Tab-separated table of C-alpha atoms in Angstrom:
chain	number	residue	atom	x	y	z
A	1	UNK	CA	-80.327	43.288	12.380
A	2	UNK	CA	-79.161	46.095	10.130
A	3	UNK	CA	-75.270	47.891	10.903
A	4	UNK	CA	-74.362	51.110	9.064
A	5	UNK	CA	-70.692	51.698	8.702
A	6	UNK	CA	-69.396	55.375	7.682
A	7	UNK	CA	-65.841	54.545	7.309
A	8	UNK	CA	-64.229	58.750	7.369
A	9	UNK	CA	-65.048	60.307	10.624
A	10	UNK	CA	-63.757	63.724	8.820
A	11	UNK	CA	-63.425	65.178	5.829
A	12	UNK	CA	-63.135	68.299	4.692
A	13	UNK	CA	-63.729	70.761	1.538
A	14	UNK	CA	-62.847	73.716	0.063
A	15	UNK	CA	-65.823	75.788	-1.138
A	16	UNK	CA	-66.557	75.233	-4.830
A	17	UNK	CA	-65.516	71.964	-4.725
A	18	UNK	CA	-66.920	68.268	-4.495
A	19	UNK	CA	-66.929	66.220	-1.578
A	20	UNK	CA	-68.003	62.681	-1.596
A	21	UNK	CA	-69.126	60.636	1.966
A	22	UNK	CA	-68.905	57.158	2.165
A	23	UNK	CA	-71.960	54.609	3.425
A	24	UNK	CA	-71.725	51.091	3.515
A	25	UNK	CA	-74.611	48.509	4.776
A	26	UNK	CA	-75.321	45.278	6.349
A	27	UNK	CA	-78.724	44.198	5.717
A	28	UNK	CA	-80.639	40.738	4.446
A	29	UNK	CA	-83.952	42.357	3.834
A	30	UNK	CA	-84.743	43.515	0.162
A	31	UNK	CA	-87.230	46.378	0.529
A	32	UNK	CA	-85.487	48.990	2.646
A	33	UNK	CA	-84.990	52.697	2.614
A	34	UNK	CA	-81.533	54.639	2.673
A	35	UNK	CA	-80.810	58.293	3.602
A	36	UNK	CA	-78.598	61.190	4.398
A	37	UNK	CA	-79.281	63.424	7.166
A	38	UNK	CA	-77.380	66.569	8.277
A	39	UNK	CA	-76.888	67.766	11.504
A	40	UNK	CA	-75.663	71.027	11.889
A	41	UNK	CA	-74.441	73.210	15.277
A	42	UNK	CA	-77.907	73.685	15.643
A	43	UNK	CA	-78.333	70.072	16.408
A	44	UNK	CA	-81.365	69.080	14.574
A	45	UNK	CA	-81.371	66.838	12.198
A	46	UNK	CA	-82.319	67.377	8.634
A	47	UNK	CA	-82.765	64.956	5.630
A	48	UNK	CA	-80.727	65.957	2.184
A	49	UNK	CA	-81.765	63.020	0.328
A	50	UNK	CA	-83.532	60.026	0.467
A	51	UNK	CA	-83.094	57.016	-2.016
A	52	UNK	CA	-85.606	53.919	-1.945
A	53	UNK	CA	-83.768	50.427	-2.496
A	54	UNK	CA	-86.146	49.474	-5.542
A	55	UNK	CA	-85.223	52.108	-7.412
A	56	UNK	CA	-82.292	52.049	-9.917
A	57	UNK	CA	-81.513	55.622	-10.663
A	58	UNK	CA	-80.136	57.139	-8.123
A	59	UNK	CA	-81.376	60.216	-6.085
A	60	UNK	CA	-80.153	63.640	-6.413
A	61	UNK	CA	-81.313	67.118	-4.850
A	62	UNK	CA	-79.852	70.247	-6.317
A	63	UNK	CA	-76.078	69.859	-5.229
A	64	UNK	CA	-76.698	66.408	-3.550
A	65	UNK	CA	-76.708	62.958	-5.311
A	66	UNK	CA	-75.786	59.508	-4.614
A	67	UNK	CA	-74.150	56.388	-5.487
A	68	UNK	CA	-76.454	53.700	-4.793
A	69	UNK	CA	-75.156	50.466	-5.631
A	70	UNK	CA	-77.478	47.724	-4.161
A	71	UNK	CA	-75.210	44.901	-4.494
A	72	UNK	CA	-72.605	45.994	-3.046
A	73	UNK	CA	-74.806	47.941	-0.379
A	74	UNK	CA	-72.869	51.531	-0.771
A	75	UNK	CA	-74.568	54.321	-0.947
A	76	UNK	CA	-72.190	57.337	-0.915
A	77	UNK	CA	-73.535	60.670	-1.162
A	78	UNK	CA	-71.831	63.483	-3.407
A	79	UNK	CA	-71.853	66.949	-2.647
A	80	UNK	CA	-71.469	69.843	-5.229
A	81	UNK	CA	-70.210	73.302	-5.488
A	82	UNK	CA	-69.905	72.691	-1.239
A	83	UNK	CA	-70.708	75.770	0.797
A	84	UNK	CA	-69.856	76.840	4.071
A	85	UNK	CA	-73.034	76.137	5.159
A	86	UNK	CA	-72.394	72.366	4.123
A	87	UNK	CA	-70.467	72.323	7.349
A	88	UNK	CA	-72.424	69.771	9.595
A	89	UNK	CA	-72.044	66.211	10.426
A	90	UNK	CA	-73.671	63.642	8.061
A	91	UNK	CA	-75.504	60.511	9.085
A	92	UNK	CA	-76.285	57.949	6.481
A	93	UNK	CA	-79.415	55.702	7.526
A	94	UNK	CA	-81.139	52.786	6.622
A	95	UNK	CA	-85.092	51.701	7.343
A	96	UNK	CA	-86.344	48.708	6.361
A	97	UNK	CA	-89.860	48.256	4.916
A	98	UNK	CA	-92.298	45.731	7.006
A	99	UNK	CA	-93.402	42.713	5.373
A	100	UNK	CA	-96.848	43.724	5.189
A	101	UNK	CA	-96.216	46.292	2.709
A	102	UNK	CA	-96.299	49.502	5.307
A	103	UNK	CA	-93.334	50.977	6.422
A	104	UNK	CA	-92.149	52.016	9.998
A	105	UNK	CA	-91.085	55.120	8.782
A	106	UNK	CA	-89.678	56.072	12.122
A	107	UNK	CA	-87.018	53.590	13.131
A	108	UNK	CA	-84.152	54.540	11.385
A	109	UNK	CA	-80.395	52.691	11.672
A	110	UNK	CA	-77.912	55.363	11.811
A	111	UNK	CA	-74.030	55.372	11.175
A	112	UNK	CA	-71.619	56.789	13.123
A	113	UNK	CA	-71.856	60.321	11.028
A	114	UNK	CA	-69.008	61.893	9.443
A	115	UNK	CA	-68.124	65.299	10.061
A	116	UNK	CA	-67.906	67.693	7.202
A	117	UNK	CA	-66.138	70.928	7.357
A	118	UNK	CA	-65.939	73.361	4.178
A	119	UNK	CA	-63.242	75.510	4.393
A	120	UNK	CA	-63.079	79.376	2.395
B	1	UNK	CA	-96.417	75.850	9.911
B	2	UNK	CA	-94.482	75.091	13.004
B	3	UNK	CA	-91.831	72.449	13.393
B	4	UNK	CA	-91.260	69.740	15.761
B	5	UNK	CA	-91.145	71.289	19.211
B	6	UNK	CA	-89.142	69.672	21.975
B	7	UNK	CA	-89.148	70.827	25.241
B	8	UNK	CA	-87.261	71.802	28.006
B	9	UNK	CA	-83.937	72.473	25.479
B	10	UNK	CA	-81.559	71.469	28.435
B	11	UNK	CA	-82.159	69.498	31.898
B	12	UNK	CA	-80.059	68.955	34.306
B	13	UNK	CA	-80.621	66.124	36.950
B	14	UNK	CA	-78.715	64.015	39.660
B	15	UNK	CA	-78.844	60.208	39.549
B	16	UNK	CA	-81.267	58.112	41.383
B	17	UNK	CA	-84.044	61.120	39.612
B	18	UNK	CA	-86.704	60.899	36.545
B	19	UNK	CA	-87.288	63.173	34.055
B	20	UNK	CA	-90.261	63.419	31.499
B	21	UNK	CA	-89.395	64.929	27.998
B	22	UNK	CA	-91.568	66.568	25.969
B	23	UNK	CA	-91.945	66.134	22.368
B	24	UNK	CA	-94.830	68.271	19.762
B	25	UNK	CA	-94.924	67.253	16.181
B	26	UNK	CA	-95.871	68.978	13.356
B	27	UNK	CA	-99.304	69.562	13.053
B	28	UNK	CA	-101.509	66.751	11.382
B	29	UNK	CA	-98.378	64.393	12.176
B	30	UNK	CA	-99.408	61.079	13.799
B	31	UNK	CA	-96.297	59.199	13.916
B	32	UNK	CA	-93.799	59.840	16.928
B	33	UNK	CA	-90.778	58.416	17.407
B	34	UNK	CA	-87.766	58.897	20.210
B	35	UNK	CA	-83.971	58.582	19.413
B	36	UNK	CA	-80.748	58.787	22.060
B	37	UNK	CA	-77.705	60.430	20.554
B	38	UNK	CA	-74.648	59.823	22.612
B	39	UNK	CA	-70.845	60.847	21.286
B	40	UNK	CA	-70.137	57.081	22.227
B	41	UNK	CA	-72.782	55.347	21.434
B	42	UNK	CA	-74.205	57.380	18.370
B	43	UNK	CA	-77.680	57.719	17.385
B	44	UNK	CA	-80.015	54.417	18.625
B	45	UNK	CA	-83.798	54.252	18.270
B	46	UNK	CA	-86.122	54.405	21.383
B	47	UNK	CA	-89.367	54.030	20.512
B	48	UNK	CA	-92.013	54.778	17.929
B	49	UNK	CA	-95.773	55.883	18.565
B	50	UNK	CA	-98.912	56.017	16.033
B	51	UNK	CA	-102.185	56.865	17.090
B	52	UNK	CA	-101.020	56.488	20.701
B	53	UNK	CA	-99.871	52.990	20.600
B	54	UNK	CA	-96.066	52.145	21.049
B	55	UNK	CA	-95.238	50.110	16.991
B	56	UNK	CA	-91.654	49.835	17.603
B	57	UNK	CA	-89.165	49.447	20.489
B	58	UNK	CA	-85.512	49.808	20.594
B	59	UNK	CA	-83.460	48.149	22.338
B	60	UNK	CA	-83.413	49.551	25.558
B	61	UNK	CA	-83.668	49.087	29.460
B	62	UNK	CA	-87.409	49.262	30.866
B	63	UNK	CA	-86.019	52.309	32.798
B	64	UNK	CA	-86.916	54.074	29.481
B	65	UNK	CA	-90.679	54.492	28.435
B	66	UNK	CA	-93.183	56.375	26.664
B	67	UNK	CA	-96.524	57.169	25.528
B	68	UNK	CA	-98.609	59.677	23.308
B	69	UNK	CA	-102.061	61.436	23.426
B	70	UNK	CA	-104.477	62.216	21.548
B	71	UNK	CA	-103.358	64.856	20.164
B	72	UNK	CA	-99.992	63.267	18.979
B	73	UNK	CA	-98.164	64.689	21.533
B	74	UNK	CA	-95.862	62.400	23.268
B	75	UNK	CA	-93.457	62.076	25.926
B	76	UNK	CA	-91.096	60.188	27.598
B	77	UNK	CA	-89.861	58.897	30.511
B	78	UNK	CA	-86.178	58.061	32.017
B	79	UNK	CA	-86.861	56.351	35.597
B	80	UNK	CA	-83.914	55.590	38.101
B	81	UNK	CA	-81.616	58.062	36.247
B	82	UNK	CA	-77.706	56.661	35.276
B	83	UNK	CA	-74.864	58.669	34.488
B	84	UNK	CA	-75.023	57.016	31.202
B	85	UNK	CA	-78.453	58.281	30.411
B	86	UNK	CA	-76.479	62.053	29.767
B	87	UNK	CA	-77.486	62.372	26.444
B	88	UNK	CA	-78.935	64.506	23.454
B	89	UNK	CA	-82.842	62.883	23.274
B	90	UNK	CA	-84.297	63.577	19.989
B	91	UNK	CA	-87.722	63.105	18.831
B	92	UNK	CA	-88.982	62.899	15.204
B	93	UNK	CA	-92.505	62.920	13.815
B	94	UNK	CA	-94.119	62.190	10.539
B	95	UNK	CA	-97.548	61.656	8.839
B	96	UNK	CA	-98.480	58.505	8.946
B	97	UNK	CA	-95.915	55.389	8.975
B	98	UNK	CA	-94.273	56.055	5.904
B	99	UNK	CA	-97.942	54.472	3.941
B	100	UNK	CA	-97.782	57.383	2.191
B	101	UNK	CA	-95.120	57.959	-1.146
B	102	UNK	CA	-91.960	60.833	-0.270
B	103	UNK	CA	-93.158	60.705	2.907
B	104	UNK	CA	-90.463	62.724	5.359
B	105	UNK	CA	-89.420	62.307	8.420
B	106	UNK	CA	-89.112	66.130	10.347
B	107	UNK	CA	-86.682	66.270	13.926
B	108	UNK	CA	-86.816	68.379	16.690
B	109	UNK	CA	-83.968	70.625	17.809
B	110	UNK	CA	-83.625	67.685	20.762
B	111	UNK	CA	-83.107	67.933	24.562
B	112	UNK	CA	-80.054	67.983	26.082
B	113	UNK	CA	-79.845	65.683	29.357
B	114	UNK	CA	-76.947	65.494	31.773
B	115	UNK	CA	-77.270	63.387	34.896
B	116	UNK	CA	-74.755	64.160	37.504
């Protein structure tokens, strides 16, 4: 079974400035998917970035990039220039990809989300 | 085009009841799937649908269950109702089962249970 541990249950930013969230994984398959979703007031859940495990380079969006380092299983995400409406909480998630090539692309493992708030 | 649509937005129910949720995914979408997000327990997995068969099952009591049409819709079901089951019940859909490259998956706005 796969465990996804999101060690800062806050943090928080001034606007402008960078923010980085922490992800760490447990996981013995090799061919897995990682993400970052946001979940603002609003409740649902949106993905900011998705990063797929055979890739080296890692994955960036606009403001958003990560830190994917497979061997270690962290993938962090970084966020740029943070605005208010950065404010959310952040899940980091992991899916693996079936054997037979396919991928269940809707059972996701999720962390325990950190909250984000990005102060004026 | 229009997003996933979950419905009712709040429910309110006593234990001992059931309750069917609703869940609409975005048009063309076959793939449904059903997540639980407790402040205790976080965000678990429920179940995932294609083409109206169940693919994937989380780990939880037979109390919970599901099922989709033809039409991709699908719903589920909370039998015997718990205090425990008060929860935010969120339902995601995508094309296919991720056989497809940058494939997303889009969320609903959820439904907010509380058994009392």
């Amino acid at each position: 079974a796969q465990t996804v541990t999101q060690s800062q249950p806050e943090m928080s930013v001034q606007e402008a400035e960078t923010v980085t969230l922490s992800c760490t994984y447990d996981t013995s398959e090799n061919n897995y998917y990682l993400f970052w979703y946001k979940q603002p007031p609003s409740r649902q859940m949106i993905l900011v970035i998705r990063q797929e495990a055979y890739k080296q380079q890692n994955a960036t969006e606009n403001r958003f990039s990560v830190n994917f380092q497979k061997a270690a299983k962290s993938f962090s995400l970084k966020i740029s220039d943070s605005q208010l409406g950065d404010t959310a909480m952040y899940f980091c998630a992991f899916m693996k990809q079936s054997n037979a090539g396919g991928t269940s692309y809707g059972k996701l493992t999720f962390g325990q989300g950190t909250i984000l708030t990005v102060h004026p | 085009k229009a997003g996933v649509t979950q419905t009712p937005r709040y429910l309110i129910k006593t234990r001992g009841q059931q309750v069917t949720l609703s869940c609409s995914p975005i048009s063309g979408h076959r793939s449904v799937s059903w997540y639980q997000q407790t402040p205790g327990q976080g965000l678990q997995f429920l179940f995932e649908y294609f083409s109206e068969t169940q693919r994937n099952k989380g780990n939880f009591p037979g109390r919970f269950s599901g099922r989709q049409f033809s039409n991709s819709r699908s719903e589920m079901n909370v039998s015997t109702l718990e205090l425990g089951d008060s929860a935010l019940y969120l339902c995601a859909s995508s094309l296919t089962m991720g056989s497809t490259t940058n494939e997303k998956l889009f969320f609903g706005s959820g439904t907010q249970l509380s058994v009392l």
